[in-house]
Amino acid sequence: MGDEWIKASAVVPSKRQLNWQKTEFYAFCHFGMNTFTDREWGDGTDSPELFNPTDFDADQWVSALKNGGMRGLVLTCKHHDGFCLWQSKYTDYSVKNSPYKNGEGDIVKEVSDACRKQNFKFGIYVSPWDRHEKTYGTGAAYNIYFKNQLEELLTNYGELFCVWFDGACGEGENGKKQEYDWQGYYSLIRRLQPDAVISISGPDVRWCGNEAGVCRKSEWSVVPSEFCSNLYIAEHSQKSDKKPPEKKEMTLDLGSRKAIKGKNDFIWYPAEVDVSIRPGWFYHENEDYKLKSIKKLEEIYFNSVGANANLILNVPPDTTGKINQIDALELDSLRRRIEKEFYYCRSENAHAFASSEKDSSHAVKNIFSDDDSFWQSESDDEKPEIIIDLDGQKVFDKIVLMENIATGQQVEKFTVFYDRGGKWKKIVKSTVIGYKRICRFSAVKSSKIKIRFDLCRGKATLLSAQIYQSKD
């Protein structure tokens, strides 16, 4: 075995990636021409006259999403049909030729303003694939067109936390071939929105590999740089609106020592799980009673946010221009369900003891602090341990661990034990921690917990450890 893991352990996230990771849970809002044509992928021939939300209310969107426990939203400003939700100077295929506000409306502005008003993060989705624009497939001319539109979105709607590009293209073998100027797009974003992550077909955030709401058992944030290749992303992206990518298409191991053997170049490329609350991505009335169950959404939450990934849950506004009441109620129930899972904090008066500490600035007591201080083991402590004294017998069914990812991702395997009559009993055996690992188990009662770091890349760090019991 080479020293690839040493190189990988030195890779750290950018400030924008750290801020994105802390967002954890946010919304996708697919809204556009497809909302009014009852389709998923439009072909760019539908009349702008069809776009006419009768009671558009961006404030209602943000309130409903915020009530669901989310911290931001990403709006589909332009989908594959090429229809623009803003007053673009570069095309007539936009809201300016729709009945909405007699052609004077700007959906992007209203949504971005509503987000700022409620201290909610705002991001944009814009499809490079454009089935309406006549220059698409001509090369340079289309890239100029696309960058002009991108610049409008980057400069007129305030601070963005995310620019989301997907890799979808259903042209087929005989379709138009457009060579996207990806590096030009990225440079423009970096210049105009330096704090925004570029997601999926981009260098900052990768797609988990499916739309089922499932991420890997070991979701590494540090992976070989080849996974950021646009050719790789396009090959593994959605090719049709009829058959979304399935779980089986995922490369199951991206970052273990075995997976990175022989690799030389690594990047910080954390995962995002994207899934829709409904069967489709755009609103369809016949799906009003086909929403995913609360139980299913809860599982998706724990298997993404609780497994070192972020969750972007699609909630599509309906033809009135509002989040449908059915979806809003579902989100409210989901938030309540998750809050119940963390109802009792059992580590409020806890004390911790570690087998080693790098120095006094990296003491184990830091795992209970509210700031950015953290615990770090001595580098020669091969299997460091932390014992948490809960200050009396407590019932608990969850432990939430967070590495200090600002200094890299180091933990490869760990085990959690609880004290039962003076003997340590195993309750969790897992792999990576990363930004956050939520470990759930059948409720136990004990006064002490031990965390053993079985395999690390040179050192172990822990930013936080919290123990919870759910409310019945």
PDB file of C-alpha atoms in Angstrom, residues 149-364:
ATOM      1  CA  GLN A 149     -27.404  34.955 -19.346  1.00  0.00           C
ATOM      2  CA  LEU A 150     -25.314  33.565 -16.527  1.00  0.00           C
ATOM      3  CA  GLU A 151     -23.865  37.021 -15.899  1.00  0.00           C
ATOM      4  CA  GLU A 152     -27.372  38.456 -15.609  1.00  0.00           C
ATOM      5  CA  LEU A 153     -28.193  35.920 -12.906  1.00  0.00           C
ATOM      6  CA  LEU A 154     -24.891  36.416 -11.105  1.00  0.00           C
ATOM      7  CA  THR A 155     -25.118  40.199 -10.923  1.00  0.00           C
ATOM      8  CA  ASN A 156     -28.786  41.142 -10.502  1.00  0.00           C
ATOM      9  CA  TYR A 157     -30.067  38.972  -7.660  1.00  0.00           C
ATOM     10  CA  GLY A 158     -27.812  39.445  -4.671  1.00  0.00           C
ATOM     11  CA  GLU A 159     -25.537  36.956  -2.998  1.00  0.00           C
ATOM     12  CA  LEU A 160     -25.861  33.335  -4.121  1.00  0.00           C
ATOM     13  CA  PHE A 161     -24.851  30.334  -2.061  1.00  0.00           C
ATOM     14  CA  CYS A 162     -24.975  27.910  -4.974  1.00  0.00           C
ATOM     15  CA  VAL A 163     -24.912  27.727  -8.773  1.00  0.00           C
ATOM     16  CA  TRP A 164     -26.310  24.349  -9.800  1.00  0.00           C
ATOM     17  CA  PHE A 165     -25.490  22.780 -13.188  1.00  0.00           C
ATOM     18  CA  ASP A 166     -26.801  19.331 -14.032  1.00  0.00           C
ATOM     19  CA  GLY A 167     -25.312  17.056 -16.653  1.00  0.00           C
ATOM     20  CA  ALA A 168     -28.578  16.090 -18.299  1.00  0.00           C
ATOM     21  CA  CYS A 169     -28.857  16.071 -22.079  1.00  0.00           C
ATOM     22  CA  GLY A 170     -31.371  13.993 -23.983  1.00  0.00           C
ATOM     23  CA  GLU A 171     -30.306  14.931 -27.498  1.00  0.00           C
ATOM     24  CA  GLY A 172     -29.216  11.400 -28.303  1.00  0.00           C
ATOM     25  CA  GLU A 173     -26.688  10.264 -30.911  1.00  0.00           C
ATOM     26  CA  ASN A 174     -28.222  12.373 -33.684  1.00  0.00           C
ATOM     27  CA  GLY A 175     -28.783  15.445 -31.558  1.00  0.00           C
ATOM     28  CA  LYS A 176     -26.947  18.751 -31.495  1.00  0.00           C
ATOM     29  CA  LYS A 177     -23.482  18.592 -30.014  1.00  0.00           C
ATOM     30  CA  GLN A 178     -22.514  21.615 -27.944  1.00  0.00           C
ATOM     31  CA  GLU A 179     -19.031  21.864 -26.479  1.00  0.00           C
ATOM     32  CA  TYR A 180     -19.685  23.708 -23.232  1.00  0.00           C
ATOM     33  CA  ASP A 181     -17.097  26.228 -22.106  1.00  0.00           C
ATOM     34  CA  TRP A 182     -17.122  24.893 -18.562  1.00  0.00           C
ATOM     35  CA  GLN A 183     -13.959  26.659 -17.507  1.00  0.00           C
ATOM     36  CA  GLY A 184     -15.332  29.933 -18.836  1.00  0.00           C
ATOM     37  CA  TYR A 185     -18.556  29.415 -16.903  1.00  0.00           C
ATOM     38  CA  TYR A 186     -16.623  28.637 -13.717  1.00  0.00           C
ATOM     39  CA  SER A 187     -14.342  31.670 -14.099  1.00  0.00           C
ATOM     40  CA  LEU A 188     -17.359  33.935 -14.454  1.00  0.00           C
ATOM     41  CA  ILE A 189     -18.932  32.528 -11.292  1.00  0.00           C
ATOM     42  CA  ARG A 190     -15.710  32.794  -9.315  1.00  0.00           C
ATOM     43  CA  ARG A 191     -15.314  36.428 -10.349  1.00  0.00           C
ATOM     44  CA  LEU A 192     -18.902  37.538  -9.730  1.00  0.00           C
ATOM     45  CA  GLN A 193     -20.010  35.183  -6.925  1.00  0.00           C
ATOM     46  CA  PRO A 194     -16.819  33.961  -5.226  1.00  0.00           C
ATOM     47  CA  ASP A 195     -18.680  32.556  -2.213  1.00  0.00           C
ATOM     48  CA  ALA A 196     -21.067  30.397  -4.258  1.00  0.00           C
ATOM     49  CA  VAL A 197     -20.356  26.689  -4.642  1.00  0.00           C
ATOM     50  CA  ILE A 198     -20.632  25.276  -8.160  1.00  0.00           C
ATOM     51  CA  SER A 199     -22.577  22.067  -7.835  1.00  0.00           C
ATOM     52  CA  ILE A 200     -22.834  18.764  -9.711  1.00  0.00           C
ATOM     53  CA  SER A 201     -21.282  19.685 -13.085  1.00  0.00           C
ATOM     54  CA  GLY A 202     -18.738  21.742 -11.225  1.00  0.00           C
ATOM     55  CA  PRO A 203     -15.682  21.663  -8.972  1.00  0.00           C
ATOM     56  CA  ASP A 204     -17.220  22.174  -5.512  1.00  0.00           C
ATOM     57  CA  VAL A 205     -20.040  19.697  -4.896  1.00  0.00           C
ATOM     58  CA  ARG A 206     -20.643  16.297  -6.483  1.00  0.00           C
ATOM     59  CA  TRP A 207     -23.840  14.401  -7.143  1.00  0.00           C
ATOM     60  CA  CYS A 208     -24.236  11.370  -4.903  1.00  0.00           C
ATOM     61  CA  GLY A 209     -25.105   9.263  -7.955  1.00  0.00           C
ATOM     62  CA  ASN A 210     -28.854   8.626  -7.741  1.00  0.00           C
ATOM     63  CA  GLU A 211     -32.186  10.354  -7.203  1.00  0.00           C
ATOM     64  CA  ALA A 212     -33.496   7.856  -4.671  1.00  0.00           C
ATOM     65  CA  GLY A 213     -32.256   9.786  -1.637  1.00  0.00           C
ATOM     66  CA  VAL A 214     -29.507   7.315  -0.817  1.00  0.00           C
ATOM     67  CA  CYS A 215     -25.813   7.944  -0.310  1.00  0.00           C
ATOM     68  CA  ARG A 216     -22.984   5.528   0.313  1.00  0.00           C
ATOM     69  CA  LYS A 217     -22.239   3.674   3.514  1.00  0.00           C
ATOM     70  CA  SER A 218     -18.875   5.473   3.442  1.00  0.00           C
ATOM     71  CA  GLU A 219     -19.347   8.892   1.835  1.00  0.00           C
ATOM     72  CA  TRP A 220     -15.884  10.372   1.458  1.00  0.00           C
ATOM     73  CA  SER A 221     -15.446  14.085   0.851  1.00  0.00           C
ATOM     74  CA  VAL A 222     -11.881  13.566  -0.404  1.00  0.00           C
ATOM     75  CA  VAL A 223     -11.828  11.707  -3.721  1.00  0.00           C
ATOM     76  CA  PRO A 224      -9.531  11.365  -6.756  1.00  0.00           C
ATOM     77  CA  SER A 225      -9.775  14.461  -8.944  1.00  0.00           C
ATOM     78  CA  GLU A 226     -10.967  12.419 -11.938  1.00  0.00           C
ATOM     79  CA  PHE A 227     -14.471  12.352 -10.452  1.00  0.00           C
ATOM     80  CA  CYS A 228     -14.688  16.086 -11.139  1.00  0.00           C
ATOM     81  CA  SER A 229     -14.172  15.555 -14.875  1.00  0.00           C
ATOM     82  CA  ASN A 230     -17.106  16.890 -16.909  1.00  0.00           C
ATOM     83  CA  LEU A 231     -16.829  13.859 -19.167  1.00  0.00           C
ATOM     84  CA  TYR A 232     -17.246  11.571 -16.163  1.00  0.00           C
ATOM     85  CA  ILE A 233     -20.155  13.631 -14.822  1.00  0.00           C
ATOM     86  CA  ALA A 234     -21.948  13.664 -18.195  1.00  0.00           C
ATOM     87  CA  GLU A 235     -21.483   9.916 -18.582  1.00  0.00           C
ATOM     88  CA  HIS A 236     -23.128   9.247 -15.220  1.00  0.00           C
ATOM     89  CA  SER A 237     -25.879  11.866 -15.454  1.00  0.00           C
ATOM     90  CA  GLN A 238     -29.516  11.611 -16.400  1.00  0.00           C
ATOM     91  CA  LYS A 239     -30.019  11.010 -20.127  1.00  0.00           C
ATOM     92  CA  SER A 240     -33.802  10.918 -20.198  1.00  0.00           C
ATOM     93  CA  ASP A 241     -36.735  12.216 -18.217  1.00  0.00           C
ATOM     94  CA  LYS A 242     -38.323   8.776 -18.424  1.00  0.00           C
ATOM     95  CA  LYS A 243     -35.635   6.743 -16.679  1.00  0.00           C
ATOM     96  CA  PRO A 244     -33.878   8.603 -13.880  1.00  0.00           C
ATOM     97  CA  PRO A 245     -30.503   7.214 -12.711  1.00  0.00           C
ATOM     98  CA  GLU A 246     -30.850   4.300 -10.336  1.00  0.00           C
ATOM     99  CA  LYS A 247     -28.875   3.437  -7.262  1.00  0.00           C
ATOM    100  CA  LYS A 248     -27.048   0.636  -9.114  1.00  0.00           C
ATOM    101  CA  GLU A 249     -25.244   3.184 -11.290  1.00  0.00           C
ATOM    102  CA  MET A 250     -23.303   4.517  -8.306  1.00  0.00           C
ATOM    103  CA  THR A 251     -19.616   3.853  -7.888  1.00  0.00           C
ATOM    104  CA  LEU A 252     -19.913   2.537  -4.350  1.00  0.00           C
ATOM    105  CA  ASP A 253     -16.432   3.329  -3.067  1.00  0.00           C
ATOM    106  CA  LEU A 254     -14.792   6.625  -3.964  1.00  0.00           C
ATOM    107  CA  GLY A 255     -12.398   7.392  -1.131  1.00  0.00           C
ATOM    108  CA  SER A 256     -11.233   4.391   0.899  1.00  0.00           C
ATOM    109  CA  ARG A 257      -7.584   3.372   0.944  1.00  0.00           C
ATOM    110  CA  LYS A 258      -8.416   0.604  -1.514  1.00  0.00           C
ATOM    111  CA  ALA A 259     -10.284   2.962  -3.849  1.00  0.00           C
ATOM    112  CA  ILE A 260      -7.529   5.584  -3.970  1.00  0.00           C
ATOM    113  CA  LYS A 261      -4.617   3.163  -4.381  1.00  0.00           C
ATOM    114  CA  GLY A 262      -2.382   4.326  -7.206  1.00  0.00           C
ATOM    115  CA  LYS A 263      -3.984   7.791  -7.411  1.00  0.00           C
ATOM    116  CA  ASN A 264      -1.912  10.944  -7.100  1.00  0.00           C
ATOM    117  CA  ASP A 265      -4.290  13.896  -7.247  1.00  0.00           C
ATOM    118  CA  PHE A 266      -7.111  14.428  -4.766  1.00  0.00           C
ATOM    119  CA  ILE A 267      -9.793  17.068  -4.257  1.00  0.00           C
ATOM    120  CA  TRP A 268     -12.335  18.017  -1.620  1.00  0.00           C
ATOM    121  CA  TYR A 269     -15.566  17.064  -3.400  1.00  0.00           C
ATOM    122  CA  PRO A 270     -18.414  16.466  -0.929  1.00  0.00           C
ATOM    123  CA  ALA A 271     -21.675  14.781  -1.853  1.00  0.00           C
ATOM    124  CA  GLU A 272     -25.148  16.199  -2.283  1.00  0.00           C
ATOM    125  CA  VAL A 273     -28.272  14.016  -2.249  1.00  0.00           C
ATOM    126  CA  ASP A 274     -31.032  15.321  -4.512  1.00  0.00           C
ATOM    127  CA  VAL A 275     -34.510  13.846  -4.326  1.00  0.00           C
ATOM    128  CA  SER A 276     -38.054  15.058  -4.944  1.00  0.00           C
ATOM    129  CA  ILE A 277     -40.892  15.056  -2.441  1.00  0.00           C
ATOM    130  CA  ARG A 278     -43.101  13.931  -5.353  1.00  0.00           C
ATOM    131  CA  PRO A 279     -42.582  11.296  -8.077  1.00  0.00           C
ATOM    132  CA  GLY A 280     -41.735  14.063 -10.570  1.00  0.00           C
ATOM    133  CA  TRP A 281     -39.593  17.179 -10.333  1.00  0.00           C
ATOM    134  CA  PHE A 282     -42.183  19.650 -11.609  1.00  0.00           C
ATOM    135  CA  TYR A 283     -45.682  19.992 -10.182  1.00  0.00           C
ATOM    136  CA  HIS A 284     -48.338  17.627 -11.551  1.00  0.00           C
ATOM    137  CA  GLU A 285     -51.831  17.664 -10.103  1.00  0.00           C
ATOM    138  CA  ASN A 286     -52.166  13.895 -10.440  1.00  0.00           C
ATOM    139  CA  GLU A 287     -49.280  13.521  -7.967  1.00  0.00           C
ATOM    140  CA  ASP A 288     -50.967  15.478  -5.167  1.00  0.00           C
ATOM    141  CA  TYR A 289     -51.522  12.294  -3.185  1.00  0.00           C
ATOM    142  CA  LYS A 290     -48.324  10.528  -4.168  1.00  0.00           C
ATOM    143  CA  LEU A 291     -45.892  12.384  -1.938  1.00  0.00           C
ATOM    144  CA  LYS A 292     -43.213  10.391  -0.154  1.00  0.00           C
ATOM    145  CA  SER A 293     -44.274   9.377   3.328  1.00  0.00           C
ATOM    146  CA  ILE A 294     -42.970  11.211   6.391  1.00  0.00           C
ATOM    147  CA  LYS A 295     -41.184   8.021   7.395  1.00  0.00           C
ATOM    148  CA  LYS A 296     -39.464   7.836   4.010  1.00  0.00           C
ATOM    149  CA  LEU A 297     -38.420  11.498   4.112  1.00  0.00           C
ATOM    150  CA  GLU A 298     -37.079  11.041   7.624  1.00  0.00           C
ATOM    151  CA  GLU A 299     -34.981   8.079   6.473  1.00  0.00           C
ATOM    152  CA  ILE A 300     -33.658  10.136   3.566  1.00  0.00           C
ATOM    153  CA  TYR A 301     -32.697  12.908   5.979  1.00  0.00           C
ATOM    154  CA  PHE A 302     -30.760  10.594   8.284  1.00  0.00           C
ATOM    155  CA  ASN A 303     -29.141   8.778   5.358  1.00  0.00           C
ATOM    156  CA  SER A 304     -27.873  12.015   3.830  1.00  0.00           C
ATOM    157  CA  VAL A 305     -27.403  14.787   6.415  1.00  0.00           C
ATOM    158  CA  GLY A 306     -26.537  12.066   8.906  1.00  0.00           C
ATOM    159  CA  ALA A 307     -24.034  10.376   6.596  1.00  0.00           C
ATOM    160  CA  ASN A 308     -21.699  13.196   5.500  1.00  0.00           C
ATOM    161  CA  ALA A 309     -23.815  14.588   2.662  1.00  0.00           C
ATOM    162  CA  ASN A 310     -26.121  17.541   2.172  1.00  0.00           C
ATOM    163  CA  LEU A 311     -29.774  17.083   1.235  1.00  0.00           C
ATOM    164  CA  ILE A 312     -31.558  19.111  -1.427  1.00  0.00           C
ATOM    165  CA  LEU A 313     -35.240  18.180  -1.366  1.00  0.00           C
ATOM    166  CA  ASN A 314     -37.291  19.238  -4.366  1.00  0.00           C
ATOM    167  CA  VAL A 315     -40.593  20.925  -3.525  1.00  0.00           C
ATOM    168  CA  PRO A 316     -42.215  22.131  -6.782  1.00  0.00           C
ATOM    169  CA  PRO A 317     -44.632  25.092  -6.650  1.00  0.00           C
ATOM    170  CA  ASP A 318     -47.960  24.542  -8.390  1.00  0.00           C
ATOM    171  CA  THR A 319     -49.707  26.426 -11.204  1.00  0.00           C
ATOM    172  CA  THR A 320     -50.973  29.100  -8.825  1.00  0.00           C
ATOM    173  CA  GLY A 321     -47.378  29.998  -8.019  1.00  0.00           C
ATOM    174  CA  LYS A 322     -47.430  28.695  -4.460  1.00  0.00           C
ATOM    175  CA  ILE A 323     -46.093  25.673  -2.615  1.00  0.00           C
ATOM    176  CA  ASN A 324     -49.120  23.394  -2.597  1.00  0.00           C
ATOM    177  CA  GLN A 325     -50.765  23.089   0.804  1.00  0.00           C
ATOM    178  CA  ILE A 326     -50.306  19.312   0.717  1.00  0.00           C
ATOM    179  CA  ASP A 327     -46.538  19.728   0.341  1.00  0.00           C
ATOM    180  CA  ALA A 328     -46.427  22.496   2.961  1.00  0.00           C
ATOM    181  CA  LEU A 329     -48.176  20.286   5.523  1.00  0.00           C
ATOM    182  CA  GLU A 330     -45.814  17.435   4.712  1.00  0.00           C
ATOM    183  CA  LEU A 331     -42.814  19.678   5.334  1.00  0.00           C
ATOM    184  CA  ASP A 332     -44.246  20.867   8.639  1.00  0.00           C
ATOM    185  CA  SER A 333     -44.723  17.252   9.726  1.00  0.00           C
ATOM    186  CA  LEU A 334     -41.200  16.355   8.650  1.00  0.00           C
ATOM    187  CA  ARG A 335     -39.672  19.141  10.745  1.00  0.00           C
ATOM    188  CA  ARG A 336     -41.701  18.099  13.773  1.00  0.00           C
ATOM    189  CA  ARG A 337     -40.668  14.472  13.277  1.00  0.00           C
ATOM    190  CA  ILE A 338     -36.976  15.349  13.106  1.00  0.00           C
ATOM    191  CA  GLU A 339     -37.217  17.659  16.116  1.00  0.00           C
ATOM    192  CA  LYS A 340     -38.708  14.786  18.138  1.00  0.00           C
ATOM    193  CA  GLU A 341     -35.687  12.653  17.260  1.00  0.00           C
ATOM    194  CA  PHE A 342     -33.428  15.167  19.030  1.00  0.00           C
ATOM    195  CA  TYR A 343     -35.823  16.140  21.818  1.00  0.00           C
ATOM    196  CA  TYR A 344     -33.683  15.252  24.851  1.00  0.00           C
ATOM    197  CA  CYS A 345     -30.032  16.237  24.838  1.00  0.00           C
ATOM    198  CA  ARG A 346     -28.244  13.853  27.210  1.00  0.00           C
ATOM    199  CA  SER A 347     -24.800  15.449  26.987  1.00  0.00           C
ATOM    200  CA  GLU A 348     -25.597  18.881  28.447  1.00  0.00           C
ATOM    201  CA  ASN A 349     -23.696  18.249  31.698  1.00  0.00           C
ATOM    202  CA  ALA A 350     -21.268  15.684  30.330  1.00  0.00           C
ATOM    203  CA  HIS A 351     -17.497  15.548  30.799  1.00  0.00           C
ATOM    204  CA  ALA A 352     -15.015  13.913  28.451  1.00  0.00           C
ATOM    205  CA  PHE A 353     -11.638  12.220  28.860  1.00  0.00           C
ATOM    206  CA  ALA A 354      -9.301  11.306  25.983  1.00  0.00           C
ATOM    207  CA  SER A 355      -6.432   8.864  25.617  1.00  0.00           C
ATOM    208  CA  SER A 356      -4.406  11.751  24.182  1.00  0.00           C
ATOM    209  CA  GLU A 357      -4.614  15.428  23.272  1.00  0.00           C
ATOM    210  CA  LYS A 358      -2.359  17.220  20.814  1.00  0.00           C
ATOM    211  CA  ASP A 359      -2.026  20.156  23.218  1.00  0.00           C
ATOM    212  CA  SER A 360      -4.113  22.332  25.538  1.00  0.00           C
ATOM    213  CA  SER A 361      -5.669  24.150  22.585  1.00  0.00           C
ATOM    214  CA  HIS A 362      -6.998  20.844  21.279  1.00  0.00           C
ATOM    215  CA  ALA A 363      -8.392  19.465  24.543  1.00  0.00           C
ATOM    216  CA  VAL A 364     -11.220  16.966  24.550  1.00  0.00           C
TER     217      VAL A 364
END
